[in-house]
PDB file of C-alpha atoms in Angstrom:
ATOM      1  CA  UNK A   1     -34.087 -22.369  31.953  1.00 92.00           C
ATOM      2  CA  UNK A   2     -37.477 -24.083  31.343  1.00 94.00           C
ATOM      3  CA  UNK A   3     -39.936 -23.654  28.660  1.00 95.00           C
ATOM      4  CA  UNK A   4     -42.958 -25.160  27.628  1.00 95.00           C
ATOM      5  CA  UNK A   5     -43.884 -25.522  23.714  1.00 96.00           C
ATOM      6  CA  UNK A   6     -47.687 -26.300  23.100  1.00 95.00           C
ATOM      7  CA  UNK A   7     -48.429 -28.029  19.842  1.00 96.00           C
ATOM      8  CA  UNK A   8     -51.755 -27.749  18.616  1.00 95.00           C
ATOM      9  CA  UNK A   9     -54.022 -28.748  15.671  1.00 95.00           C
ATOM     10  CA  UNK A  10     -54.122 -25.697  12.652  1.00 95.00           C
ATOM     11  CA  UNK A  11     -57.454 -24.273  13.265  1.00 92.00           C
ATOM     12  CA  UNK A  12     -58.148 -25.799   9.479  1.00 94.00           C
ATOM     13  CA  UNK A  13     -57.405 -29.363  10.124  1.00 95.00           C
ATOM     14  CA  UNK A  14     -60.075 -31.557  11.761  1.00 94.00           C
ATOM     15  CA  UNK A  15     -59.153 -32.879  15.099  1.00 95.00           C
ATOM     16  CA  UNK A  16     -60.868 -36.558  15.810  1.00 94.00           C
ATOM     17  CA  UNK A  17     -59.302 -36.552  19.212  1.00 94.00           C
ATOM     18  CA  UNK A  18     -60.631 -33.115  20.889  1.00 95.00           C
ATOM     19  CA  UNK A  19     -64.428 -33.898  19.063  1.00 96.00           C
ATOM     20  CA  UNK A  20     -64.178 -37.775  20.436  1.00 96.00           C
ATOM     21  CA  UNK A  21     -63.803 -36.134  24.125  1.00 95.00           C
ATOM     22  CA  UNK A  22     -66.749 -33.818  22.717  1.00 96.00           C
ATOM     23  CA  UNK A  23     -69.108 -36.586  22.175  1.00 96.00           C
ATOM     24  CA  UNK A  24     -67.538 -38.473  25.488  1.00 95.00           C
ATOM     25  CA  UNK A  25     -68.326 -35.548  27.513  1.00 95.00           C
ATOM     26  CA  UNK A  26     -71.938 -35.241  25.882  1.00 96.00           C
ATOM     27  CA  UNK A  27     -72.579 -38.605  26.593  1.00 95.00           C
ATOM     28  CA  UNK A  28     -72.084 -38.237  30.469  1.00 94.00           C
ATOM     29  CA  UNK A  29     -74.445 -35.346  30.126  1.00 94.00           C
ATOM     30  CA  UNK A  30     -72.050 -32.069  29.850  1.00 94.00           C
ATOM     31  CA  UNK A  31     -73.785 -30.378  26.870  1.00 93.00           C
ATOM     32  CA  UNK A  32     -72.523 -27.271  27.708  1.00 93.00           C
ATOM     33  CA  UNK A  33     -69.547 -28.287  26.333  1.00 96.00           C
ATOM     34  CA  UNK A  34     -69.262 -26.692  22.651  1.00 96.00           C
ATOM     35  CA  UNK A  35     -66.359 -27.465  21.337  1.00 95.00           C
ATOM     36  CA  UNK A  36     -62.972 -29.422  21.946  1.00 96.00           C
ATOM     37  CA  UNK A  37     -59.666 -29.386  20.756  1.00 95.00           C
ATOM     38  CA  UNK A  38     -57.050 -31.317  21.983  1.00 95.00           C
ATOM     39  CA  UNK A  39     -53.123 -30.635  21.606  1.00 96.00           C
ATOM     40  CA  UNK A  40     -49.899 -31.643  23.446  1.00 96.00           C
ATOM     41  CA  UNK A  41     -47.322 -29.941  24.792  1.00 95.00           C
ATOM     42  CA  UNK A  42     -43.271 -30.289  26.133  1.00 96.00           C
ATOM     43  CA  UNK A  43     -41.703 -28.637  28.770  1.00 96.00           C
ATOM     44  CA  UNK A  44     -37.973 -28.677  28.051  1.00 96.00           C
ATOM     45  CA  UNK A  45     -35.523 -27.909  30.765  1.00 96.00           C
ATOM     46  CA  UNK A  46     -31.853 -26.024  29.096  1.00 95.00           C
ATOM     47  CA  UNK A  47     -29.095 -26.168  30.644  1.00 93.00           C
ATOM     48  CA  UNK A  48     -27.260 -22.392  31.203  1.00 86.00           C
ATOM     49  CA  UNK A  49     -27.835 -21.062  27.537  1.00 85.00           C
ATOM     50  CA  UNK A  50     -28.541 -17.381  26.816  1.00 87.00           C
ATOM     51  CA  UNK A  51     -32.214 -16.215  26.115  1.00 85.00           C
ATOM     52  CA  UNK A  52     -31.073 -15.597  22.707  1.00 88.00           C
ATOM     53  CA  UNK A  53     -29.349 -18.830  21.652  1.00 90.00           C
ATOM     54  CA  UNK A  54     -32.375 -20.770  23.796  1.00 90.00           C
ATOM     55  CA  UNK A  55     -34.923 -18.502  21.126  1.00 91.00           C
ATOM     56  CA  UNK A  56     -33.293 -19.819  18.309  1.00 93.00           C
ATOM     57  CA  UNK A  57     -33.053 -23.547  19.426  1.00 94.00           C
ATOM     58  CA  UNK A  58     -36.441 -23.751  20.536  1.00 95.00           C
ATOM     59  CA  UNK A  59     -37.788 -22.873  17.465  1.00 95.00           C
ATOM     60  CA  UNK A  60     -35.379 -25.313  15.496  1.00 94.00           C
ATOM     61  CA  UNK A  61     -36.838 -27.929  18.028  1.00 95.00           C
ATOM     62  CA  UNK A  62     -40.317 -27.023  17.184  1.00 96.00           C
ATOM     63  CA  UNK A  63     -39.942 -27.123  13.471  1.00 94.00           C
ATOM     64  CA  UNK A  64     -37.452 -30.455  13.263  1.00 91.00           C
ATOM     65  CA  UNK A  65     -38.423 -32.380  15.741  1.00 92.00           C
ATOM     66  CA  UNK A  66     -42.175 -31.423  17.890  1.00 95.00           C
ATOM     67  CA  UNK A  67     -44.397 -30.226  15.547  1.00 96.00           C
ATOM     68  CA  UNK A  68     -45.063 -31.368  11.984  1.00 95.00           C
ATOM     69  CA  UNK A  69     -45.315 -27.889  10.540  1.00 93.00           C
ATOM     70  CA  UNK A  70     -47.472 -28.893   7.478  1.00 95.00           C
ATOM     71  CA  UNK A  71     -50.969 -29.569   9.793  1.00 96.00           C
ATOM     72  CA  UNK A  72     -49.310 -28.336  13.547  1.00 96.00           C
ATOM     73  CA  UNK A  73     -48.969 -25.133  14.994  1.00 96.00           C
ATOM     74  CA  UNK A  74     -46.414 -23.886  18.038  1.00 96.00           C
ATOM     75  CA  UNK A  75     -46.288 -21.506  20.521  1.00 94.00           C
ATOM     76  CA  UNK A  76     -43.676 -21.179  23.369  1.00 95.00           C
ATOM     77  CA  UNK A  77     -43.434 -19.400  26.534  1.00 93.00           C
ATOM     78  CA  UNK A  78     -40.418 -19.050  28.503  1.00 92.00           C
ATOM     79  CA  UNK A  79     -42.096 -20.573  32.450  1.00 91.00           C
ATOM     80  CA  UNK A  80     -38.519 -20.478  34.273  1.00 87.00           C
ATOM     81  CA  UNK A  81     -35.618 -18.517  33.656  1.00 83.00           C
TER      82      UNK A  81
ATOM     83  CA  UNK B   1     -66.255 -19.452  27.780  1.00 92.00           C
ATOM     84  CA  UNK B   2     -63.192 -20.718  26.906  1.00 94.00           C
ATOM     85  CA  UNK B   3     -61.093 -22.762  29.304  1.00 95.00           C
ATOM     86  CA  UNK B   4     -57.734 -24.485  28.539  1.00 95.00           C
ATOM     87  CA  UNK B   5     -56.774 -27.838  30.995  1.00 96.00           C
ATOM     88  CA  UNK B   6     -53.322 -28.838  31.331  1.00 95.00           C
ATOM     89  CA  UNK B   7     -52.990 -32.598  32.025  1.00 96.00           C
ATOM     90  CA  UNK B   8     -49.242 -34.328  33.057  1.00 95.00           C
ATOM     91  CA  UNK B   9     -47.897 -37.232  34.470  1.00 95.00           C
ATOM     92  CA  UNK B  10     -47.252 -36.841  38.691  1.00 95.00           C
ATOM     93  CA  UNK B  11     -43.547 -35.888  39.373  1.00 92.00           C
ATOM     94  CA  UNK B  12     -43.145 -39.224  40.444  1.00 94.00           C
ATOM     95  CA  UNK B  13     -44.637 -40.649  37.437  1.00 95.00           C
ATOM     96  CA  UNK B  14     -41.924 -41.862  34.528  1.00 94.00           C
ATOM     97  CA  UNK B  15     -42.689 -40.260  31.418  1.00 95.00           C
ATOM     98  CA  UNK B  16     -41.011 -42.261  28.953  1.00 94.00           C
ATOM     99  CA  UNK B  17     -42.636 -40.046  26.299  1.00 94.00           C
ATOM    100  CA  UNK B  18     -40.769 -37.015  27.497  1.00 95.00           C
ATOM    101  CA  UNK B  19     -37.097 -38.935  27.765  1.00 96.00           C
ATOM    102  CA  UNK B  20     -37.879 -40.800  23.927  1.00 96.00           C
ATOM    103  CA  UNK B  21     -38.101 -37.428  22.947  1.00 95.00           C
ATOM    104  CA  UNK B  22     -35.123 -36.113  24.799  1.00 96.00           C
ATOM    105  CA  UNK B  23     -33.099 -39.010  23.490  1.00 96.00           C
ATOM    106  CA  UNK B  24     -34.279 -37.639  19.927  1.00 95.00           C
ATOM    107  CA  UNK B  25     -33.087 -34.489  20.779  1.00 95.00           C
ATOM    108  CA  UNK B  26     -29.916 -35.463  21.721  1.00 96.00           C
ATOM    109  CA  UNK B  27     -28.894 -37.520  18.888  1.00 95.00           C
ATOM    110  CA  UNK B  28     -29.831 -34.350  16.633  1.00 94.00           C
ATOM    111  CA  UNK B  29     -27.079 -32.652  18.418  1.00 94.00           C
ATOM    112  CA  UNK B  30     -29.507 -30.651  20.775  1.00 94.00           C
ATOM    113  CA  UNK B  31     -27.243 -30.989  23.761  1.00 93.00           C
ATOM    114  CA  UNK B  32     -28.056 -28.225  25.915  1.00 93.00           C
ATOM    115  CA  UNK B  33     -31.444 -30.118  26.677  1.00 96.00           C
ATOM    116  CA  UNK B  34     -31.469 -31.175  30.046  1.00 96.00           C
ATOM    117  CA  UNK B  35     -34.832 -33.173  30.767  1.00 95.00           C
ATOM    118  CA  UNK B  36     -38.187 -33.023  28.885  1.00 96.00           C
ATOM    119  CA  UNK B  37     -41.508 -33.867  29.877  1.00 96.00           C
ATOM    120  CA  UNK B  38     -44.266 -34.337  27.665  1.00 95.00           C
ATOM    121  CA  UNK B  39     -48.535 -33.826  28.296  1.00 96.00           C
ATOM    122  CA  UNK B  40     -51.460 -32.918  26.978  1.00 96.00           C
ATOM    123  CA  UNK B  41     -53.931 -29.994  27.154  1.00 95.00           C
ATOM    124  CA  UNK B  42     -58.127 -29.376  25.932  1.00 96.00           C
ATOM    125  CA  UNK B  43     -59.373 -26.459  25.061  1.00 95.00           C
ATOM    126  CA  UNK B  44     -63.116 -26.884  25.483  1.00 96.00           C
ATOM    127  CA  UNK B  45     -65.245 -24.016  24.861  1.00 96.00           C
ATOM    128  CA  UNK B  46     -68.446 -24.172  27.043  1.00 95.00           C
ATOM    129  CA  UNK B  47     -71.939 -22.590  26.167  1.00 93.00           C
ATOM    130  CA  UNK B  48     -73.169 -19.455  28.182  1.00 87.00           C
ATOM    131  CA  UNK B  49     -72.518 -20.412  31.871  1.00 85.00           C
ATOM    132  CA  UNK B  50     -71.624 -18.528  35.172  1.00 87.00           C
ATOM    133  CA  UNK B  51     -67.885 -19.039  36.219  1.00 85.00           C
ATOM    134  CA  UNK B  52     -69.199 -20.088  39.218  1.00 88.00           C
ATOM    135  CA  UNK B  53     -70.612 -23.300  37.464  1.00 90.00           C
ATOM    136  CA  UNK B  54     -67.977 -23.286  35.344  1.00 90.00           C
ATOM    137  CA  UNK B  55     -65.302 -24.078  37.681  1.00 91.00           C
ATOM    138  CA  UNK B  56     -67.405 -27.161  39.290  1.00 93.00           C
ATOM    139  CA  UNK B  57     -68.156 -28.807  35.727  1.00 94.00           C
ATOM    140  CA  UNK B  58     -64.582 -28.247  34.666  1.00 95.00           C
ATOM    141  CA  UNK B  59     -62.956 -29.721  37.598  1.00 95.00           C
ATOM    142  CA  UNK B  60     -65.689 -32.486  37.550  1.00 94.00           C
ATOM    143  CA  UNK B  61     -64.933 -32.759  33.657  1.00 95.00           C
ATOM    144  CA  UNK B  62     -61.111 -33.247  34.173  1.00 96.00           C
ATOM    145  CA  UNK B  63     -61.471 -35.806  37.382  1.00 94.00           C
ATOM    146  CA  UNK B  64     -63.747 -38.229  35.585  1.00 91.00           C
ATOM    147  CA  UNK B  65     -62.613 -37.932  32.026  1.00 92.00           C
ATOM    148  CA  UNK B  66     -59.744 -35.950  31.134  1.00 95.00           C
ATOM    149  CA  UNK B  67     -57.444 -37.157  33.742  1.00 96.00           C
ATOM    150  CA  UNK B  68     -56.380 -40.210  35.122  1.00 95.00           C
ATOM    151  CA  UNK B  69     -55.977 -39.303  38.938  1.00 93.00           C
ATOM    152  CA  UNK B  70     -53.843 -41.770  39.904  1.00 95.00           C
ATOM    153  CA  UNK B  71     -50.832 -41.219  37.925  1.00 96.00           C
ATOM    154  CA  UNK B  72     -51.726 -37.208  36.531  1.00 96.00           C
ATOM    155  CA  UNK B  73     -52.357 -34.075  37.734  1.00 96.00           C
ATOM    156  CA  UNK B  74     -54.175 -31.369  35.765  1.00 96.00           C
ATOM    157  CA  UNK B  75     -54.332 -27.782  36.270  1.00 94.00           C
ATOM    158  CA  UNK B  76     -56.733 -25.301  34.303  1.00 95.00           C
ATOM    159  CA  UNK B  77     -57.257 -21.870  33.521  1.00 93.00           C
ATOM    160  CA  UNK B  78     -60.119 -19.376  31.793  1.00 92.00           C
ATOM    161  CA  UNK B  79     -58.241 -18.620  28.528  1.00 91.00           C
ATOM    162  CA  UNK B  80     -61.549 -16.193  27.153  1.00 87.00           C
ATOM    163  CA  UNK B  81     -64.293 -15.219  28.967  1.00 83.00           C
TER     164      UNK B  81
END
């Protein structure tokens, strides 16, 4: 089983990164560009685990280990079963 | 417009990100993990524009900036119209 956790900014903390590629990109003359954010993400390959147990360990993952909870957010998608 | 690019390392490509991580994991007792492999995404929102347009500045955007086309691929997707 493979799935892939993205890790993202809260929308209420500033991200330097994502408005750095703003003002990159405006530079080189794409001013249609708006707005950036920028995030990172893992795609974790399980070996033979239920969907259930894989639920719950994914999330402890996310919350120990990926994301710092306090300024992060998570999603997660299951992208093989 | 709203567009979300997914950037990784080639299959080829070591990610020693992605296995520093999976050591982590193991230690913690998160055995079931198998391999992990670790990129990065932007979410750029983009002024009024055709998808037409869209599609060459966003492909032009990722080969020049976002990417590094020797060692990562990128794919990319309209996440809000």
């Amino acid at each position: 089983m493979k799935v892939r956790i993205i890790v993202r900014f809260k929308d209420t903390v500033l991200d330097p990164q994502g408005q750095a590629v703003r003002n990159a990109l405006h530079t080189l003359g794409y001013t249609s560009v708006k707005d950036v954010r920028q995030g990172k993400f893992f795609e974790i390959e399980l070996n033979k685990i239920d969907p259930g147990q894989a639920e719950k360990i994914v999330q402890e993952m996310a919350d120990k280990v990926l994301a710092n909870p306090i300024i992060e957010k998570y999603n997660w998608e299951i992208i093989e079963a």
